[in-house]
Coordinates of C-alpha atoms in Angstrom, one line a residue:
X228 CA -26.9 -2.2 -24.3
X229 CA -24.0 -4.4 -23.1
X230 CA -23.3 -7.7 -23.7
X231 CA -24.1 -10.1 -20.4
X232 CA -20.8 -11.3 -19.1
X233 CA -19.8 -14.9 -19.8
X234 CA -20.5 -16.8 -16.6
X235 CA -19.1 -20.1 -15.9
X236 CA -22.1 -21.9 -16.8
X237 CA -21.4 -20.7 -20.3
X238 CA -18.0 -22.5 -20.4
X239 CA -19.5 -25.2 -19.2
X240 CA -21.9 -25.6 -21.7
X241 CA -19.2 -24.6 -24.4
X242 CA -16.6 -26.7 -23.1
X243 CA -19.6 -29.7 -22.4
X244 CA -18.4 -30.6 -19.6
X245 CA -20.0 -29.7 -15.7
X246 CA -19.6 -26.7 -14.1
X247 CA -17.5 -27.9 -11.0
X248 CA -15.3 -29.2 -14.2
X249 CA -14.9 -25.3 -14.6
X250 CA -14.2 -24.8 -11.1
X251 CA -11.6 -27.4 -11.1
X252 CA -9.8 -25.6 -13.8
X253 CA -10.1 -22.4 -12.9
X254 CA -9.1 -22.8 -8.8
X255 CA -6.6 -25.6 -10.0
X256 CA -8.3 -28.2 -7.9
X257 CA -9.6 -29.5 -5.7
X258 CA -10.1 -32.8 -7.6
X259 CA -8.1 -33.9 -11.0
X260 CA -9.5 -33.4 -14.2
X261 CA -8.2 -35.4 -17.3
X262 CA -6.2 -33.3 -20.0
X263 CA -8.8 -33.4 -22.6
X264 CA -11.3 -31.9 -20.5
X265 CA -8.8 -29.4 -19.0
X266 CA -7.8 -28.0 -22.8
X267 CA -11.4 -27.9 -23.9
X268 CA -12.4 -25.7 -20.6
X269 CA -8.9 -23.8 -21.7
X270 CA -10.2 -23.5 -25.1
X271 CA -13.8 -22.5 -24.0
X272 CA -12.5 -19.5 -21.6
X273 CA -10.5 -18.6 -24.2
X274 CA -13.0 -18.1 -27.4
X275 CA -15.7 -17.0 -24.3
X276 CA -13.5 -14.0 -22.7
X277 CA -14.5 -15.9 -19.7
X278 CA -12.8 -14.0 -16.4
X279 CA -13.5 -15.4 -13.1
X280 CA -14.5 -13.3 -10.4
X281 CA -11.3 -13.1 -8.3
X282 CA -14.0 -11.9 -5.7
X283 CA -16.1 -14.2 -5.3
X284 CA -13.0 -16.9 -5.3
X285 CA -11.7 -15.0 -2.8
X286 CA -14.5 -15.3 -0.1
X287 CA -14.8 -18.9 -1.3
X288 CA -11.5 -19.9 -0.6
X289 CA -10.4 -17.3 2.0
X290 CA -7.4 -16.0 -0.4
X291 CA -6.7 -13.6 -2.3
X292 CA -4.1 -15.2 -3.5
X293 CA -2.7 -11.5 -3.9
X294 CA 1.0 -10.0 -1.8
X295 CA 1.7 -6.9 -0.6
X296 CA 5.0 -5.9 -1.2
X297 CA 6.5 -2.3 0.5
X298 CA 10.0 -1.3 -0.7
X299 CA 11.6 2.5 1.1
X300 CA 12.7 3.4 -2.8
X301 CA 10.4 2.4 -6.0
X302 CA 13.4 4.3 -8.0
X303 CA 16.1 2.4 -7.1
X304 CA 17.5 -0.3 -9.0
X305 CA 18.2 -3.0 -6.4
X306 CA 14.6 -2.5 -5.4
X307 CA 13.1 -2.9 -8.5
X308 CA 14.9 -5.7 -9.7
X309 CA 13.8 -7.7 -6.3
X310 CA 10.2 -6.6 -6.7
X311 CA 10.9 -8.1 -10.2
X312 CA 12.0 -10.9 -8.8
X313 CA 9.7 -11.6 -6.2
X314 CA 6.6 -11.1 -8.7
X315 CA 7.8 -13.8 -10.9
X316 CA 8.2 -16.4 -7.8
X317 CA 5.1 -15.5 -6.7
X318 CA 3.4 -15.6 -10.4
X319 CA 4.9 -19.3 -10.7
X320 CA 2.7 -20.4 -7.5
X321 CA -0.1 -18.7 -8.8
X322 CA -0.3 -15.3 -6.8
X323 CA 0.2 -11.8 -7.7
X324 CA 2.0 -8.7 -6.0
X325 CA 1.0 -5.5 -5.2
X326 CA 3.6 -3.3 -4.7
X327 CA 4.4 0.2 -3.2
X328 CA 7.1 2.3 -1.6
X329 CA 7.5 4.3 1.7
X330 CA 9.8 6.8 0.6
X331 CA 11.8 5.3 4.0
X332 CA 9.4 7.6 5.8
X333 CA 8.0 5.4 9.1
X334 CA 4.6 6.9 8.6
X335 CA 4.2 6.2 5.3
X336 CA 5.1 2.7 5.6
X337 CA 2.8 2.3 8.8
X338 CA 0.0 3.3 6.9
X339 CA 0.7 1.6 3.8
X340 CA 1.3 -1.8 5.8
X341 CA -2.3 -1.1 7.5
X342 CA -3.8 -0.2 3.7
X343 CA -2.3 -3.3 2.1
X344 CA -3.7 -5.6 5.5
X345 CA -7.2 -4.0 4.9
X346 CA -7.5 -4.9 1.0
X347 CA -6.7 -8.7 2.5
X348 CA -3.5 -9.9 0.9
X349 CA -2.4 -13.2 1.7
X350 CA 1.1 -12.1 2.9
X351 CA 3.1 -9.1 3.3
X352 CA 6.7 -8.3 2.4
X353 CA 8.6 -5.6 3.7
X354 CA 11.7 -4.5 2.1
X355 CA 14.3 -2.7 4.4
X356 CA 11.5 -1.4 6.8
X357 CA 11.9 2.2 8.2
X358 CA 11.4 0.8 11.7
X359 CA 9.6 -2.1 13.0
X360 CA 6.1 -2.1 11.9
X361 CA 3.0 -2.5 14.3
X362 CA 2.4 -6.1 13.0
X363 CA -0.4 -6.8 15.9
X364 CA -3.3 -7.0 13.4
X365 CA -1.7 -9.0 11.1
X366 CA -3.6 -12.5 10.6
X367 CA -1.3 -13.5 7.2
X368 CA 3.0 -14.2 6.8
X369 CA 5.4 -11.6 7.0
X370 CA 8.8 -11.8 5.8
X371 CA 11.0 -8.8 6.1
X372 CA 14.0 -8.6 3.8
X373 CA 17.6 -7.3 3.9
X374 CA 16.5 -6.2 8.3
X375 CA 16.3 -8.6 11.0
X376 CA 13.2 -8.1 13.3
X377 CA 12.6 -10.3 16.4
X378 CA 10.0 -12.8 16.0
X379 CA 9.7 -12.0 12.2
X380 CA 10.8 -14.4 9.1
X381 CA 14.2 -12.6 7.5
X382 CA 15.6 -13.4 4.2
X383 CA 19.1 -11.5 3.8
X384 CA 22.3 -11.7 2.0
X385 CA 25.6 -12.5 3.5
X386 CA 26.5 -9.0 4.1
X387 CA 29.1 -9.1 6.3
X388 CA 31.0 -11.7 4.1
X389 CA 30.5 -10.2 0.8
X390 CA 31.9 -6.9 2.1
X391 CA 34.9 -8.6 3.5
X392 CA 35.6 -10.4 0.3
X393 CA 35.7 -7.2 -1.6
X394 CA 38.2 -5.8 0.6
X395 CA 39.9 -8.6 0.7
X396 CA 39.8 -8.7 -3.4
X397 CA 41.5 -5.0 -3.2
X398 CA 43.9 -6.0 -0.8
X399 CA 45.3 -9.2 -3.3
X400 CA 45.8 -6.3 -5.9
X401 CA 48.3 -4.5 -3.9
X402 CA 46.2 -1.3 -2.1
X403 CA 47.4 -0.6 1.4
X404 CA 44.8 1.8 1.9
X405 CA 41.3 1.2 1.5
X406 CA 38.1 3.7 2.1
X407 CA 34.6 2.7 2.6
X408 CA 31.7 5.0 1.9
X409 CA 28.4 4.0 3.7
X410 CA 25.3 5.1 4.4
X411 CA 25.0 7.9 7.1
X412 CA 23.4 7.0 10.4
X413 CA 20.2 7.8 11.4
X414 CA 15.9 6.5 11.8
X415 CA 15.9 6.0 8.2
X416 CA 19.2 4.8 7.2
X417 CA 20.4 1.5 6.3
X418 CA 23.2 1.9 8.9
X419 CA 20.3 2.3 12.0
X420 CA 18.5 -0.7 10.3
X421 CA 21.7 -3.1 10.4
X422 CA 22.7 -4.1 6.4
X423 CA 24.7 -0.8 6.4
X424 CA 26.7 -1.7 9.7
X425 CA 27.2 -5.1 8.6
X426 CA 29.1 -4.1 6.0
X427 CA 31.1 -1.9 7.9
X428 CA 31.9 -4.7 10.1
X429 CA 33.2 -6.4 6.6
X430 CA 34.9 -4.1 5.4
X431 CA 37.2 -3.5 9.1
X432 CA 37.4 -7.3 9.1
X433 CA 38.8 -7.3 5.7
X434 CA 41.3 -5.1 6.5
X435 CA 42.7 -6.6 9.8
X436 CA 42.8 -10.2 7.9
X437 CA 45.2 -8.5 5.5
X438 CA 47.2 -6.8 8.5
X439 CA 45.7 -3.6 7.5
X440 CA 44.5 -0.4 9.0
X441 CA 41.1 1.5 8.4
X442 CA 41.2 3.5 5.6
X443 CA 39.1 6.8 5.8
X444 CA 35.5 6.6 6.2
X445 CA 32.6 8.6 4.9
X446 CA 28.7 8.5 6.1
X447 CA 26.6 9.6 3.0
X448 CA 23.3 9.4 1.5
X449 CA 22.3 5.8 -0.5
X450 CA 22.2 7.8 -3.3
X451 CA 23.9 8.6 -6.3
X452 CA 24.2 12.2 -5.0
X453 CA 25.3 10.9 -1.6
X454 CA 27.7 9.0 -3.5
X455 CA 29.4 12.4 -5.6
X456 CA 29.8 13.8 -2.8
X457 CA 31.8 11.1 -1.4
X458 CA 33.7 11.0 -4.1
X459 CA 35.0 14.5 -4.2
X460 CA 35.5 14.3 -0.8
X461 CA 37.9 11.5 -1.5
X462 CA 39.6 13.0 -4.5
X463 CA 40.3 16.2 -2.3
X464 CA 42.2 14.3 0.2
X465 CA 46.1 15.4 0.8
X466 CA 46.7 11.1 1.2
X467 CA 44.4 9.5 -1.1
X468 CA 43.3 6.1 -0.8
X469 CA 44.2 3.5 -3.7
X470 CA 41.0 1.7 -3.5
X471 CA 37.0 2.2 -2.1
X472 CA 34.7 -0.5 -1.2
X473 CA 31.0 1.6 -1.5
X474 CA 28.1 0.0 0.3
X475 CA 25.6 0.3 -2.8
X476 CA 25.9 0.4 -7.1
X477 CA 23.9 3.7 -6.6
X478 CA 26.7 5.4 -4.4
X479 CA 29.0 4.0 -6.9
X480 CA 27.7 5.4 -9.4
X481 CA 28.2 9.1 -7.4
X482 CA 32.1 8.4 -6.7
X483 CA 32.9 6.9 -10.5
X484 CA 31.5 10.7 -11.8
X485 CA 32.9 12.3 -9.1
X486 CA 36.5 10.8 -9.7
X487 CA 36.3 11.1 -13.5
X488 CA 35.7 15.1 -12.7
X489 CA 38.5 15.5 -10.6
X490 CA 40.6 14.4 -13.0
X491 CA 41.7 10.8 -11.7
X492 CA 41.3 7.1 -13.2
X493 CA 39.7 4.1 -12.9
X494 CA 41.0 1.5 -11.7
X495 CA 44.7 3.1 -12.3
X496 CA 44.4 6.0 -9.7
X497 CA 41.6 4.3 -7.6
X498 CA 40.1 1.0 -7.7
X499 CA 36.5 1.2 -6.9
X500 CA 34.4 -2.4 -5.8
X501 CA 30.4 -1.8 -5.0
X502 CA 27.8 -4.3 -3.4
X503 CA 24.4 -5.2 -5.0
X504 CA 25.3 -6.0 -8.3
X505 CA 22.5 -4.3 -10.5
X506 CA 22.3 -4.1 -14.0
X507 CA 23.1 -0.3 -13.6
X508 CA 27.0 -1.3 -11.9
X509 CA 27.5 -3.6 -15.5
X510 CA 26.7 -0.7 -18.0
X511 CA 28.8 2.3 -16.1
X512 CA 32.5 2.9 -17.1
X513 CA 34.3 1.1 -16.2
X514 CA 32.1 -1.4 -15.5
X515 CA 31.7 -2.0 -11.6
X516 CA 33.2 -5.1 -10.1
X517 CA 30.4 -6.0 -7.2
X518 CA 29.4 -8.3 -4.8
X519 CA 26.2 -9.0 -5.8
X520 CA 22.9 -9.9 -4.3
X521 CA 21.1 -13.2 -4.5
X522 CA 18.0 -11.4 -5.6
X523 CA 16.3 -14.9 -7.4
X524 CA 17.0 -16.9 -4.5
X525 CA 16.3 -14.5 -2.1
X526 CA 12.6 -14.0 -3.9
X527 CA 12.0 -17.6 -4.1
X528 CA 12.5 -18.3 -0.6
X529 CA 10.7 -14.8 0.3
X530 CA 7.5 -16.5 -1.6
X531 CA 7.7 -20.2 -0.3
X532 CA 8.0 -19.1 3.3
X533 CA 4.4 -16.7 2.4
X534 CA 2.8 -19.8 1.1
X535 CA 4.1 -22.7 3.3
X536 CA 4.8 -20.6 6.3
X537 CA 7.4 -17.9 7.8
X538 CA 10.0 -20.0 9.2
X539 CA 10.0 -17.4 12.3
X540 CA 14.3 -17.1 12.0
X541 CA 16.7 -15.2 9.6
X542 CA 17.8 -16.9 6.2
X543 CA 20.8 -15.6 4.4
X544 CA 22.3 -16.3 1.0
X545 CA 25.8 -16.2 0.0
X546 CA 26.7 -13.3 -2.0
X547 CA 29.0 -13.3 -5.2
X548 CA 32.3 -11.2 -6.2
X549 CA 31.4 -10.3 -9.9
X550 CA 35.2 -9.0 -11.1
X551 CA 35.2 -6.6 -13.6
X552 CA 37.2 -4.0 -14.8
X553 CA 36.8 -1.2 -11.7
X554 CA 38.9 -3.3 -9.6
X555 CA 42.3 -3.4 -11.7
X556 CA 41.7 -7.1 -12.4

């Protein structure tokens, strides 16, 4: 026969204090309770294996003090680090995240976003969203990052700028001719969903403030395959460019292979600069310079505005050139 479970009158009675002393501690208010009584109700759910019925707190309080959190790619880096990110913002004000990915299939996330709305999380976050989601049932904050959506709370880098500020970086070293390799165009791309073209836009802007025409220009896969193939398409041209801003570490990581197999160097035969700035661009060879992502400020403000309140517009972060040795510097 099991053990009864330890209810809070138990702590109570450990702890000798009231129950709504327990309550207080547990729910974090909603009166004060001095520090010695607070570390002996600590102590008594500790030696207890007391474990409040999140439940129960839930219909009391009307929150579930849980978020939903849908990214299109669990396997990619820049992804994982901002669900990362965003779970230890929300951890610090006491909530926690459920997360799941769309595979950037539209039905998928539809579903998903109407799964995570029926389990009652206290906010939603959608990463890069396929299209825009039927939000019409949605009674809780939504913030949508990295794609502006009328009438919903954004939270974006600068990605116009940061783009710009690589190919301006290449241009200061000396390259005259500068490529870009981007995400292809289409429902699920980041091109149709904005990020991709605003880099483009940086990248052309770059190259007229340095008096400089477009260098070629290939629409591939956010992929590292995507990115390989890029690359050899590159290496195989009769005028190669000197240098290639790529729109994402993971393409990046496709065009650094695919250069090294065609027999041609980094930085010395082709200076390569990415955008995101995951772990994964520090530990290639050579290691990627990148503009990268605010991911921590970009989760904390993506977890203040779910718990004080969507601020309804578009809030974007400067990015940051991260020089290292891909670049020539």
């Amino acid at each position: 026969m099991s053990p009864s479970p330890v209810t809070r009158n138990d702590v109570a009675r450990y702890a000798g204090v009231s129950t709504a002393v327990v309550s207080y501690v547990v729910n974090d208010g909603p009166r004060a309770v001095s520090p010695q009584a607070r570390e002996r109700v600590l102590e008594a759910i500790r030696v207890l294996g007391y474990r409040p019925n999140a439940t129960a707190r839930a219909l009391r309080t009307g929150s579930t003090q849980t978020f939903g959190l849908i990214t299109p790619d669990g396997g990619n880096p820049l992804f994982a680090e901002l669900a990362k990110a965003i779970d230890r913002a929300a951890a610090e004000r006491g909530y926690v995240v459920l997360q799941t990915s769309a595979d950037g299939d539209p039905e998928t996330e539809r579903t998903k976003v109407a799964q995570l709305l029926a389990r009652q999380v206290s906010g939603l976050v959608l990463v890069t969203p396929a299209e825009a989601p039927d939000l019409a049932g949605a009674d809780v904050p939504v913030v949508v990052v990295n794609r502006v959506l009328p009438g919903v709370s954004s939270v974006s880098p600068r990605y116009r700028e940061g783009a710009r500020a690589a190919v301006e970086h290449l241009a200061w070293h000396g390259h005259t001719r500068i490529a870009l390799v981007i995400g292809e165009p289409g429902p699920r791309s980041e091109v149709a969903r904005g990020a991709g073209s605003e880099r483009e836009r940086g990248w052309r802007e770059g190259l007229r403030a340095a008096g400089l025409a477009d260098g070629p220009l290939i629409r591939v896969r956010f992929s590292r395959d995507g990115g390989y193939a890029a690359g050899r398409w590159l290496a195989g041209l009769e005028v190669r460019p000197t240098a290639v801003f790529v729109s994402s570490d993971l393409q990046a990581v496709g065009v650094l292979r695919a250069v090294r197999e065609a027999g041609l160097l980094v930085p010395e035969d082709v200076a390569v600069v990415a955008f995101d700035g995951t772990a994964e661009a520090e530990w290639c060879w050579p290691p990627l310079t990148v503009v990268r992502q605010p991911l921590e400020r970009m989760a904390t403000e993506v977890v203040r505005q779910l718990v004080e309140g969507p601020a309804g517009r578009t809030t974007a972060y400067p990015t940051e050139l991260v020089i290292r040795k891909s670049c020539g510097c």
